[in-house]
CSV table of N, CA and C in Angstrom, one decimal:
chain,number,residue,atom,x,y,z
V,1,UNK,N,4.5,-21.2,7.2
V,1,UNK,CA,3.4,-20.3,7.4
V,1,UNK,C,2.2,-21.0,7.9
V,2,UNK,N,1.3,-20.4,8.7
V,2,UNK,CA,0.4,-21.4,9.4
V,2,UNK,C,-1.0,-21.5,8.7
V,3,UNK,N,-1.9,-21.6,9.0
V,3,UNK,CA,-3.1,-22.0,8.2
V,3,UNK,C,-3.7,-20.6,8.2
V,4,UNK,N,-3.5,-20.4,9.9
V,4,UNK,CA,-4.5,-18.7,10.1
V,4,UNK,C,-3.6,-18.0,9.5
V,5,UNK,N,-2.7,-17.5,9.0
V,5,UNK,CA,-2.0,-16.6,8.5
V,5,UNK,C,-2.3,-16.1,7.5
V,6,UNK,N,-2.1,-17.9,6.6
V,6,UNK,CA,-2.4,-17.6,4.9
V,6,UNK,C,-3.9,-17.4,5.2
V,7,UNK,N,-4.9,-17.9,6.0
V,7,UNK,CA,-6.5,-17.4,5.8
V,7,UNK,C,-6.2,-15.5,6.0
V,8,UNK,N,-5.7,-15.1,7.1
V,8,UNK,CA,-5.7,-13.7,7.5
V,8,UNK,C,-5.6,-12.7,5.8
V,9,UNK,N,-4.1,-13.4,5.0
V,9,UNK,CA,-4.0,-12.6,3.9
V,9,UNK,C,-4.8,-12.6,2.9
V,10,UNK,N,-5.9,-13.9,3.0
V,10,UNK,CA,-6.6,-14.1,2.1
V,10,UNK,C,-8.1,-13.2,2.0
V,11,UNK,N,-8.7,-12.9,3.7
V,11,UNK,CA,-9.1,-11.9,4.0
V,11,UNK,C,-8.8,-10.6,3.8
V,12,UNK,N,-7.7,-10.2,4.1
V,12,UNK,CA,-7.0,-8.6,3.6
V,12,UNK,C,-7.6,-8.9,2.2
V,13,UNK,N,-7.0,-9.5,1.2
V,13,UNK,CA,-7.1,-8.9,-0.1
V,13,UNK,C,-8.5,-9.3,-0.1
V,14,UNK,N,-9.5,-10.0,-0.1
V,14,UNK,CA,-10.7,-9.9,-0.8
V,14,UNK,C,-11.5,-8.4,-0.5
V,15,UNK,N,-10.5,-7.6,0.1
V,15,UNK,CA,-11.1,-6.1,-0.2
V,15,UNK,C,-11.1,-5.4,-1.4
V,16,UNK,N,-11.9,-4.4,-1.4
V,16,UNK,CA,-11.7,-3.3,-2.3
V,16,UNK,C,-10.6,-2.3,-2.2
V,17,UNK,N,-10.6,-1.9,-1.1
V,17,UNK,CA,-9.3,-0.8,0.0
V,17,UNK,C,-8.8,-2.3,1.0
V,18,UNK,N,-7.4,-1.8,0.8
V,18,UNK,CA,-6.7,-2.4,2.1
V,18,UNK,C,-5.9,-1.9,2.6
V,19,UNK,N,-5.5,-2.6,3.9
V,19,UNK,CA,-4.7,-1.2,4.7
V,19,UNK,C,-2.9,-2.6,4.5
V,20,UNK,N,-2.6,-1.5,3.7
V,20,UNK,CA,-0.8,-2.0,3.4
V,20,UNK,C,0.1,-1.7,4.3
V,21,UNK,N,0.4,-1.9,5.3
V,21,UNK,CA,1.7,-1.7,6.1
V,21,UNK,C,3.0,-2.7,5.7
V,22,UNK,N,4.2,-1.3,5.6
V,22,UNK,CA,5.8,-1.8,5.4
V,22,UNK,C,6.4,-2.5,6.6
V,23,UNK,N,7.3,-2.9,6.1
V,23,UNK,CA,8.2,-3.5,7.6
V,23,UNK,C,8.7,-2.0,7.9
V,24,UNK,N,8.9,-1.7,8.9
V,24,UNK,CA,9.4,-0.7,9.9
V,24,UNK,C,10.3,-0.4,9.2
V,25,UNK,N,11.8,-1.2,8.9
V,25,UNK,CA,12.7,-1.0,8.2
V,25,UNK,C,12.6,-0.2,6.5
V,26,UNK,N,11.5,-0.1,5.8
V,26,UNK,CA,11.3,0.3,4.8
V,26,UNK,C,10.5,1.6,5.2
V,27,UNK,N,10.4,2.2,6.1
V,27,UNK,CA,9.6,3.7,6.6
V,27,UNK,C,10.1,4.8,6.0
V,28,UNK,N,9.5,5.7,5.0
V,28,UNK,CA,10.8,6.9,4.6
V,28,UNK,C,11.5,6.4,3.8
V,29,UNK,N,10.8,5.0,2.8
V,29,UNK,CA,11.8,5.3,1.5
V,29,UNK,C,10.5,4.7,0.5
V,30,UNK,N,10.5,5.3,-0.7
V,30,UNK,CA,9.8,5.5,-1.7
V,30,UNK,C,10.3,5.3,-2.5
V,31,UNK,N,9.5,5.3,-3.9
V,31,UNK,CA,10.3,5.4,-5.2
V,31,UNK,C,10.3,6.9,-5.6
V,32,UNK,N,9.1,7.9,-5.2
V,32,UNK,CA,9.6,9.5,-5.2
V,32,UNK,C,10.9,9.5,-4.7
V,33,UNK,N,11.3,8.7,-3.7
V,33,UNK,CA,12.5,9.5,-3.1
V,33,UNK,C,14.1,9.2,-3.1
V,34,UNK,N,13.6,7.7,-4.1
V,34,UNK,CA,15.4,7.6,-4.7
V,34,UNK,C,15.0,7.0,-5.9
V,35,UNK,N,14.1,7.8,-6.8
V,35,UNK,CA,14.5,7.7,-8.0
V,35,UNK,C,14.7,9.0,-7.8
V,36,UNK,N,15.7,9.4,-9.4
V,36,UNK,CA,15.4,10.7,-10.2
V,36,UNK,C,14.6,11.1,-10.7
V,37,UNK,N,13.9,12.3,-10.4
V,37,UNK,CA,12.4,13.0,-10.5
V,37,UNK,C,12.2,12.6,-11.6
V,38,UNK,N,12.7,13.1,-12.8
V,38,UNK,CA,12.3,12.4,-14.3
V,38,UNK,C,11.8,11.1,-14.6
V,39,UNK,N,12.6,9.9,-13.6
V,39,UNK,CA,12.0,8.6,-13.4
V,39,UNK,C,11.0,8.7,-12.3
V,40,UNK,N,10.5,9.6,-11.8
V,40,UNK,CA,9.6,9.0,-10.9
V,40,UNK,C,8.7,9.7,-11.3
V,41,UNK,N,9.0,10.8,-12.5
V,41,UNK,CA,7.5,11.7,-13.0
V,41,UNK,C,7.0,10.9,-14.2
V,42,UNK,N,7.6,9.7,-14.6
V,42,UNK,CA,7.5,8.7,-16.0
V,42,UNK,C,6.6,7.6,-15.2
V,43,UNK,N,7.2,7.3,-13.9
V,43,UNK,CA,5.9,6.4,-13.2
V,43,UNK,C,5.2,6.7,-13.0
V,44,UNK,N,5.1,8.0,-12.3
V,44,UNK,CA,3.5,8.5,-11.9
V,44,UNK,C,2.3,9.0,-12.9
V,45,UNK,N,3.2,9.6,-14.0
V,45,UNK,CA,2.2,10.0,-14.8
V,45,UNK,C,1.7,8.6,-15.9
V,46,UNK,N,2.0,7.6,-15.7
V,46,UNK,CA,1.8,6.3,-16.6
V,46,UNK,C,0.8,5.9,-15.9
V,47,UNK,N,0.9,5.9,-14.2
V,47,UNK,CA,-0.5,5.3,-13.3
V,47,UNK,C,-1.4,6.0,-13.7
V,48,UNK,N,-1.2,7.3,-13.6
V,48,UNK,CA,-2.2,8.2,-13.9
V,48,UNK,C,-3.0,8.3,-14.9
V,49,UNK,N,-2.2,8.4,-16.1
V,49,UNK,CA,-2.9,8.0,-17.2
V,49,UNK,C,-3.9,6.7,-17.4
V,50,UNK,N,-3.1,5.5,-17.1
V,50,UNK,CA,-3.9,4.2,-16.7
V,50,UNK,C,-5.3,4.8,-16.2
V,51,UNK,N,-5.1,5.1,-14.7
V,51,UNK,CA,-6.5,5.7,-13.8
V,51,UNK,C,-7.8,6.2,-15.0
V,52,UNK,N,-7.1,6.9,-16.0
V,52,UNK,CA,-8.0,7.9,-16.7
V,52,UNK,C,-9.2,8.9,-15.6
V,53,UNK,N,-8.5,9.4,-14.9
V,53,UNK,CA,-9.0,10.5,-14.0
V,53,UNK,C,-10.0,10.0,-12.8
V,54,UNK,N,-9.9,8.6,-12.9
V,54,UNK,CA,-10.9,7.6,-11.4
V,54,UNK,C,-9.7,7.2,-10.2
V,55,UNK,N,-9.8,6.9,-8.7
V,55,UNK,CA,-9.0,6.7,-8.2
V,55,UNK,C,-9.1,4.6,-8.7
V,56,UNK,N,-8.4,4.3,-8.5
V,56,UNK,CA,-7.9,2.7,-9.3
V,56,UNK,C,-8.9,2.0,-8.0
V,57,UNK,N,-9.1,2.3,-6.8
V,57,UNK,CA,-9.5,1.9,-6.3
V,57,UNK,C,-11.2,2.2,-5.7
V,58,UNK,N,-11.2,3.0,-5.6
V,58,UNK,CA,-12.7,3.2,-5.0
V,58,UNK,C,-13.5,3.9,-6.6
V,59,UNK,N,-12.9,4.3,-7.5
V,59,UNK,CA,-13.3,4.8,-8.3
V,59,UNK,C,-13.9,6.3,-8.6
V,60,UNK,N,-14.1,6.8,-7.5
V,60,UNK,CA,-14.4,8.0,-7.7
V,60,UNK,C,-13.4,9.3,-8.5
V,61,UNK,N,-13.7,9.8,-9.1
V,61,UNK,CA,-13.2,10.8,-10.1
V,61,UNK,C,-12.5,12.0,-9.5
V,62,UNK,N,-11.5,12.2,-9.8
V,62,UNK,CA,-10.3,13.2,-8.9
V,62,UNK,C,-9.2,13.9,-9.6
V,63,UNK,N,-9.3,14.7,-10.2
V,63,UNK,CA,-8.2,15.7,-10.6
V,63,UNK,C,-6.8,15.5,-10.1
V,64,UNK,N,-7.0,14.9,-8.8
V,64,UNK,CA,-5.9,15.3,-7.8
V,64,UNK,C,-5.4,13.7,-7.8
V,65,UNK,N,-5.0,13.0,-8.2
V,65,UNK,CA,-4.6,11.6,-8.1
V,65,UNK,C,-3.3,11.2,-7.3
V,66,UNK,N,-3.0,10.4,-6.5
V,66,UNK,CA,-1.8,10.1,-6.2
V,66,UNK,C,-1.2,8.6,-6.7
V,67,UNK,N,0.3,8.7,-6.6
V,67,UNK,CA,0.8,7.4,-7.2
V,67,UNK,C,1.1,6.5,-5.8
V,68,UNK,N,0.3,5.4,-5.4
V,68,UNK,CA,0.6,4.7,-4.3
V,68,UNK,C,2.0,2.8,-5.2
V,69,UNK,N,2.8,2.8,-4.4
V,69,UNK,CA,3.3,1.4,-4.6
V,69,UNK,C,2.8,0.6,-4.3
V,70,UNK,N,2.6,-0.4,-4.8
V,70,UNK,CA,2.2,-2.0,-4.6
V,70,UNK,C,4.0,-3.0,-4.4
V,71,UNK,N,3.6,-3.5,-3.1
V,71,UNK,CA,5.0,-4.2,-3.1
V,71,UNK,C,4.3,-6.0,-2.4
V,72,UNK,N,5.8,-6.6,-2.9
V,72,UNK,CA,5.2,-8.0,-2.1
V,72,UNK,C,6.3,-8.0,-1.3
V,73,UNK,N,6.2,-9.2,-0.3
V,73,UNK,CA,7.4,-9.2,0.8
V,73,UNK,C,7.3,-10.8,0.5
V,74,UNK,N,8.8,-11.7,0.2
V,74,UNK,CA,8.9,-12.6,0.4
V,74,UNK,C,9.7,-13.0,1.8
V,75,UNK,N,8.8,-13.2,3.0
V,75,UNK,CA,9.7,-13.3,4.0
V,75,UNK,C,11.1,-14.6,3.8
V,76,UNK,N,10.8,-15.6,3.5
V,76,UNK,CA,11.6,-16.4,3.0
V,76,UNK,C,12.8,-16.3,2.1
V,77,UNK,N,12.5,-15.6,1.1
V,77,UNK,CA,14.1,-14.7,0.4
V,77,UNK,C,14.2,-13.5,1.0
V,78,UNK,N,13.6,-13.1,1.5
V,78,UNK,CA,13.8,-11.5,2.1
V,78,UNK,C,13.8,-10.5,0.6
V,79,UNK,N,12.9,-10.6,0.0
V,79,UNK,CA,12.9,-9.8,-1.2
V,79,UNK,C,11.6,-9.2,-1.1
V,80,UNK,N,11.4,-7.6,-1.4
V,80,UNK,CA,10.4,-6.7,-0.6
V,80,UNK,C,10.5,-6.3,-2.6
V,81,UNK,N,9.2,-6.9,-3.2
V,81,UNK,CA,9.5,-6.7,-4.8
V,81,UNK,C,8.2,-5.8,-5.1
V,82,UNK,N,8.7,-4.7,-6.1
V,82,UNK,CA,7.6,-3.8,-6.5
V,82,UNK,C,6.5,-4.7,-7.3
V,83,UNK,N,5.7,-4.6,-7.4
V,83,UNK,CA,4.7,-5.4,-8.1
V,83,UNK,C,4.1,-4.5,-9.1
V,84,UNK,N,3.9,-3.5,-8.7
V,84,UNK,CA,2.8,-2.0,-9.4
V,84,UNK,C,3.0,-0.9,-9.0
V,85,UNK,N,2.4,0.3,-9.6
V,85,UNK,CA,2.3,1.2,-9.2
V,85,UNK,C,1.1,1.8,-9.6
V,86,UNK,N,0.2,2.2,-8.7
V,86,UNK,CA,-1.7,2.7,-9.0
V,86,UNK,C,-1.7,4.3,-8.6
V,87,UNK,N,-3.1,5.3,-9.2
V,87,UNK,CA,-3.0,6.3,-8.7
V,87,UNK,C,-4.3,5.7,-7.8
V,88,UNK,N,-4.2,6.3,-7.2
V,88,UNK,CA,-5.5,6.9,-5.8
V,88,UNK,C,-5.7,8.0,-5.5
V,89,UNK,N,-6.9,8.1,-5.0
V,89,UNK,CA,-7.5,9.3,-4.9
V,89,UNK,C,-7.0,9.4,-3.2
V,90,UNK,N,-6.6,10.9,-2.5
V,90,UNK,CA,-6.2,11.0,-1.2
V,90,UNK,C,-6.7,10.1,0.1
V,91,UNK,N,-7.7,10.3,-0.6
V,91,UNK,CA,-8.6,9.5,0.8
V,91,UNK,C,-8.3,8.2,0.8
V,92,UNK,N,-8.5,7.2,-0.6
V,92,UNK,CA,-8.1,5.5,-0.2
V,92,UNK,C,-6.5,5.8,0.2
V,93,UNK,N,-5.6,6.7,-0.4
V,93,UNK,CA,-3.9,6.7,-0.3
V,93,UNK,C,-4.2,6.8,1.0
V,94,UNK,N,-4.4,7.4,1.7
V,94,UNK,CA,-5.0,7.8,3.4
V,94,UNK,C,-4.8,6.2,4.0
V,95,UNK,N,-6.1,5.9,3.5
V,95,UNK,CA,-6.7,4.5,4.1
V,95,UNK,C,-6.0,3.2,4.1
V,96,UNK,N,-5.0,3.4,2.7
V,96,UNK,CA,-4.1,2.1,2.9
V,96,UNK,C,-2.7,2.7,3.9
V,97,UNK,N,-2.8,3.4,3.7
V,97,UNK,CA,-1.0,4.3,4.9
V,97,UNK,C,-1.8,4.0,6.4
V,98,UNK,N,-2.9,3.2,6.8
V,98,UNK,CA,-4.0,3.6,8.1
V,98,UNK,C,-3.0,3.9,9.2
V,99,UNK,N,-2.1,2.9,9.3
V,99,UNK,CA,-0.6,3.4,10.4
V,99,UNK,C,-0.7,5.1,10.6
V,100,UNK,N,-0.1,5.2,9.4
V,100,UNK,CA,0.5,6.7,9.3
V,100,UNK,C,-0.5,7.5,9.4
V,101,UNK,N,-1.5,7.1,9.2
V,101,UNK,CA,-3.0,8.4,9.3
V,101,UNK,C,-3.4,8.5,10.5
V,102,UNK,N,-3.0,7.4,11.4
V,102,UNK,CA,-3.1,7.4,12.7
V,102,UNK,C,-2.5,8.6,13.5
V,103,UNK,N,-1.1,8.5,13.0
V,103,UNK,CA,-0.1,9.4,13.5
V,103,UNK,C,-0.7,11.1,13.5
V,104,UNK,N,-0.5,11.2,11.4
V,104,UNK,CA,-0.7,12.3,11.1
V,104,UNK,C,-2.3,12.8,10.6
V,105,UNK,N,-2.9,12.0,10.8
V,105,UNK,CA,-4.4,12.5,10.3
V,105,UNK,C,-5.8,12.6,11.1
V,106,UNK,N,-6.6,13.0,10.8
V,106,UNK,CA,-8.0,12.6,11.5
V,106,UNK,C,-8.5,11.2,11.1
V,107,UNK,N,-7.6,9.9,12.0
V,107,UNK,CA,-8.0,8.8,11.5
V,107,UNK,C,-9.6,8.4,11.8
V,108,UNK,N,-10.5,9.2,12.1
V,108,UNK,CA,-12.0,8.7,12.5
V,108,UNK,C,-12.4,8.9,10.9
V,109,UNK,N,-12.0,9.6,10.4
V,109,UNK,CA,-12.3,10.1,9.1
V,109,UNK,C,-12.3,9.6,7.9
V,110,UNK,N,-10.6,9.1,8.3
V,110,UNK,CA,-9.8,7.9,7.4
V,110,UNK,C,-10.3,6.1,7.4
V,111,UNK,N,-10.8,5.8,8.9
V,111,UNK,CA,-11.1,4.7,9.2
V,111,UNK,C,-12.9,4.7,8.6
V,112,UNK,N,-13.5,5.6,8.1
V,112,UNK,CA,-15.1,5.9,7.9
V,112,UNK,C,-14.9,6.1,6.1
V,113,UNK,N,-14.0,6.2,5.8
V,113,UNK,CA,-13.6,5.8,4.0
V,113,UNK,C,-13.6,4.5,4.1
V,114,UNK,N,-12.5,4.1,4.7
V,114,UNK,CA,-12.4,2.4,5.0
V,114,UNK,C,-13.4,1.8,4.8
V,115,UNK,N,-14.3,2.0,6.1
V,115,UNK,CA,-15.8,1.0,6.2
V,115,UNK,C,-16.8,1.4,4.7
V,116,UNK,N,-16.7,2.8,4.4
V,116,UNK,CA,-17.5,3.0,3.3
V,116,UNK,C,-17.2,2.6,1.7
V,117,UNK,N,-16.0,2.0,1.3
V,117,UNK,CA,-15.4,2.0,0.3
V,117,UNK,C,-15.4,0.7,0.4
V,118,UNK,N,-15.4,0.0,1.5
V,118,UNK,CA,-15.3,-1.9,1.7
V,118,UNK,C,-16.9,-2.3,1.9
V,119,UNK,N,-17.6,-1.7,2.0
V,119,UNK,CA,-19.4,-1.8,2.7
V,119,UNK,C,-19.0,-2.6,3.9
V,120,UNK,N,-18.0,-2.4,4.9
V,120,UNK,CA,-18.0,-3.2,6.4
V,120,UNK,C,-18.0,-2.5,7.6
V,121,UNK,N,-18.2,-3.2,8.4
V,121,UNK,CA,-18.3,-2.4,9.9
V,121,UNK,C,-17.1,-2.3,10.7
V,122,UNK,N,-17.2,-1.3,11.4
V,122,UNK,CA,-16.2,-1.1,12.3
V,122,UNK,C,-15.4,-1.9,12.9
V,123,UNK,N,-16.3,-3.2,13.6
V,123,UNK,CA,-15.1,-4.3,13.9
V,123,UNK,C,-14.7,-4.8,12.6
V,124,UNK,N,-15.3,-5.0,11.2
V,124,UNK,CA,-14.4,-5.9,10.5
V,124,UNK,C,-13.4,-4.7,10.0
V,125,UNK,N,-13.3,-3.3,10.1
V,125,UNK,CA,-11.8,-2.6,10.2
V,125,UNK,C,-11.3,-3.1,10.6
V,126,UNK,N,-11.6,-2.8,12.5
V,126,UNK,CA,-10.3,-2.7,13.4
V,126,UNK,C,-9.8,-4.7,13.1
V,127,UNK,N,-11.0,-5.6,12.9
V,127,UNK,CA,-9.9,-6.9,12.7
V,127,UNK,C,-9.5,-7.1,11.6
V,128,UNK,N,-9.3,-6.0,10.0
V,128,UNK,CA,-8.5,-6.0,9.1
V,128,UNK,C,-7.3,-5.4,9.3
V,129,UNK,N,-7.3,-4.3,10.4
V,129,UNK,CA,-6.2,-3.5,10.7
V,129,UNK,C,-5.5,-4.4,11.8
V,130,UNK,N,-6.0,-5.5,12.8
V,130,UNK,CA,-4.7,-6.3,13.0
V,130,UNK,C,-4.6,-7.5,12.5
V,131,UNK,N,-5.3,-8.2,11.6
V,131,UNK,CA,-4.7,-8.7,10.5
V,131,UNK,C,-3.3,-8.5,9.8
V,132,UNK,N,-3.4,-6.7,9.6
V,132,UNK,CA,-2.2,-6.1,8.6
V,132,UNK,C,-1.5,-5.8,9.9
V,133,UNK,N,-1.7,-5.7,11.2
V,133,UNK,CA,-0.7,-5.7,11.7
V,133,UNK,C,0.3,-6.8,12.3
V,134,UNK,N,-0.3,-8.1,11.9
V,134,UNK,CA,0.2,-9.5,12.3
V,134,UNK,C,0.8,-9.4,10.5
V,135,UNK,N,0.7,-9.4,9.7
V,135,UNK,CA,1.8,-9.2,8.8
V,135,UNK,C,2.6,-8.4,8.9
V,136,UNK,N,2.6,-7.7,9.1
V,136,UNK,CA,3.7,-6.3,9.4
V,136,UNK,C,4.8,-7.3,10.3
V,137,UNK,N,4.5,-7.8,11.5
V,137,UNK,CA,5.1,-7.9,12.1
V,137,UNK,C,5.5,-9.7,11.8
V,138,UNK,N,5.5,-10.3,11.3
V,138,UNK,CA,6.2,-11.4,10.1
V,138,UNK,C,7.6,-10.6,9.5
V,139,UNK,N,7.0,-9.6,8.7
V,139,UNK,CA,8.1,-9.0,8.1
V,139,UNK,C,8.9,-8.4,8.5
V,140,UNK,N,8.7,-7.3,10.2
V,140,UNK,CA,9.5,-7.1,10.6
V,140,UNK,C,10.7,-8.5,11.1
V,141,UNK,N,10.7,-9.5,11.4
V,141,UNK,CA,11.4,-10.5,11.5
V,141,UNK,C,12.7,-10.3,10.9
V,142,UNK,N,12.5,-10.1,9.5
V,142,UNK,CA,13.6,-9.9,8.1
V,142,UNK,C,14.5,-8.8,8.8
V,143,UNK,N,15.5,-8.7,8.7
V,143,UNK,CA,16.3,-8.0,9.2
V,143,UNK,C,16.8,-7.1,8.1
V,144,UNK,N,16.9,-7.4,7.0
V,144,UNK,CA,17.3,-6.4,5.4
V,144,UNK,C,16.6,-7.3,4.7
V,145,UNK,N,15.7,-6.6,3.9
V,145,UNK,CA,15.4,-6.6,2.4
V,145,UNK,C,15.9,-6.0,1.4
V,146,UNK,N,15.8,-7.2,0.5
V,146,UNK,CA,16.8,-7.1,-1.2
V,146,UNK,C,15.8,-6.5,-1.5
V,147,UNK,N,15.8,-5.1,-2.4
V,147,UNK,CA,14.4,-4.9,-3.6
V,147,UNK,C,14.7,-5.1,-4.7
V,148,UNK,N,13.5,-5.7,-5.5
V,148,UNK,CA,13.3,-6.2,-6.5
V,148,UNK,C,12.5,-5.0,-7.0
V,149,UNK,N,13.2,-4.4,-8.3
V,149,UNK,CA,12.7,-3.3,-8.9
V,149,UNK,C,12.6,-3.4,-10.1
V,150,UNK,N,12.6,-4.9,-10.5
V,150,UNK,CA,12.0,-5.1,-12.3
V,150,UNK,C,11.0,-4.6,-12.7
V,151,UNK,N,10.2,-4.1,-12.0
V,151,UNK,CA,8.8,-4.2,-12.3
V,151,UNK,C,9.5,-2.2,-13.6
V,152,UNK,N,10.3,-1.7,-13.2
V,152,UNK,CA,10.9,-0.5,-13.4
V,152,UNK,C,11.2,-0.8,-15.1
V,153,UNK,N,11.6,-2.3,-15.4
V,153,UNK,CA,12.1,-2.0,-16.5
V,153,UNK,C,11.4,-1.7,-17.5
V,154,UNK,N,10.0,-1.7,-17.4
V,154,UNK,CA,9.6,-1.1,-18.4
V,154,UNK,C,9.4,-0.1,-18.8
V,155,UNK,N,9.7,0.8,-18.2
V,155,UNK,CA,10.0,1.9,-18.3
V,155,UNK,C,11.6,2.9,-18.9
V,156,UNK,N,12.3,1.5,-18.9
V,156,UNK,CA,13.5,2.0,-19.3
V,156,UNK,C,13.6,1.5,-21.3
V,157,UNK,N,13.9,2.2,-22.3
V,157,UNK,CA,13.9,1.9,-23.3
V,157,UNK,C,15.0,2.0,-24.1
């Protein structure tokens, strides 16, 4: 891995909000969507509880909470490993999906949480958003990822 790469990731995270993009090949799969509801209503309501009614990330206070995954990608073993699971409030869940808000959202909207929730300007978005898109595309390289779903066992008793 090159020097600008590891600097690029080191930039992504020293956010508050960050914009997470999957490898392409992980699009349309979740843990809502292949666990069983009962396991995936034991994760979400544990983030939730955690939250105590703030989004985990920008903090503001929301009834309405969602459960976002936290995953790492080891391009090197090819193992795409849950790390966490957080609630968020719609708007940061928005903001880290920025791909997909593109698609399906009013991303002017989505990209104006972004700058407001980071205190940054519009270029340091669009150069965090291809930042995250020069990882993305690292990871697309991997052809299949193994997941690592330990992070699950605590949940099992």
């Amino acid at each position: 891995m090159s020097v600008r790469f590891l600097s690029a990731i080191i930039i992504i995270m020293e956010r508050k909000l960050n914009i997470e993009l999957i490898p392409d090949g992980s699009w349309g799969y979740n843990l809502r969507s292949v666990l069983p509801k009962n396991l995936w209503d034991i994760v979400r309501k544990d983030a939730v509880k955690e939250a105590n009614g703030k989004c985990m990330i920008c903090g503001t206070p929301s009834k309405r909470l969602e459960a976002h995954e936290r995953w790492s990608f080891d391009t090197k073993t090819s193992v795409q490993k849950l790390v966490g699971v957080i609630a968020v409030c719609p708007m940061c869940h928005k903001a880290i999906h920025m791909e997909r808000s593109h698609l399906f959202e009013n991303a002017e909207v989505v990209e104006d949480w972004y700058m407001k929730v980071n205190g940054c300007s519009y270029a340091d978005m669009r150069k965090d958003m291809g930042e995250a898109n020069k990882l993305q595309k690292e990871r697309n390289k991997v052809s299949e990822w193994f997941l690592d779903l330990s992070y699950l066992k605590k949940f099992c008793k």
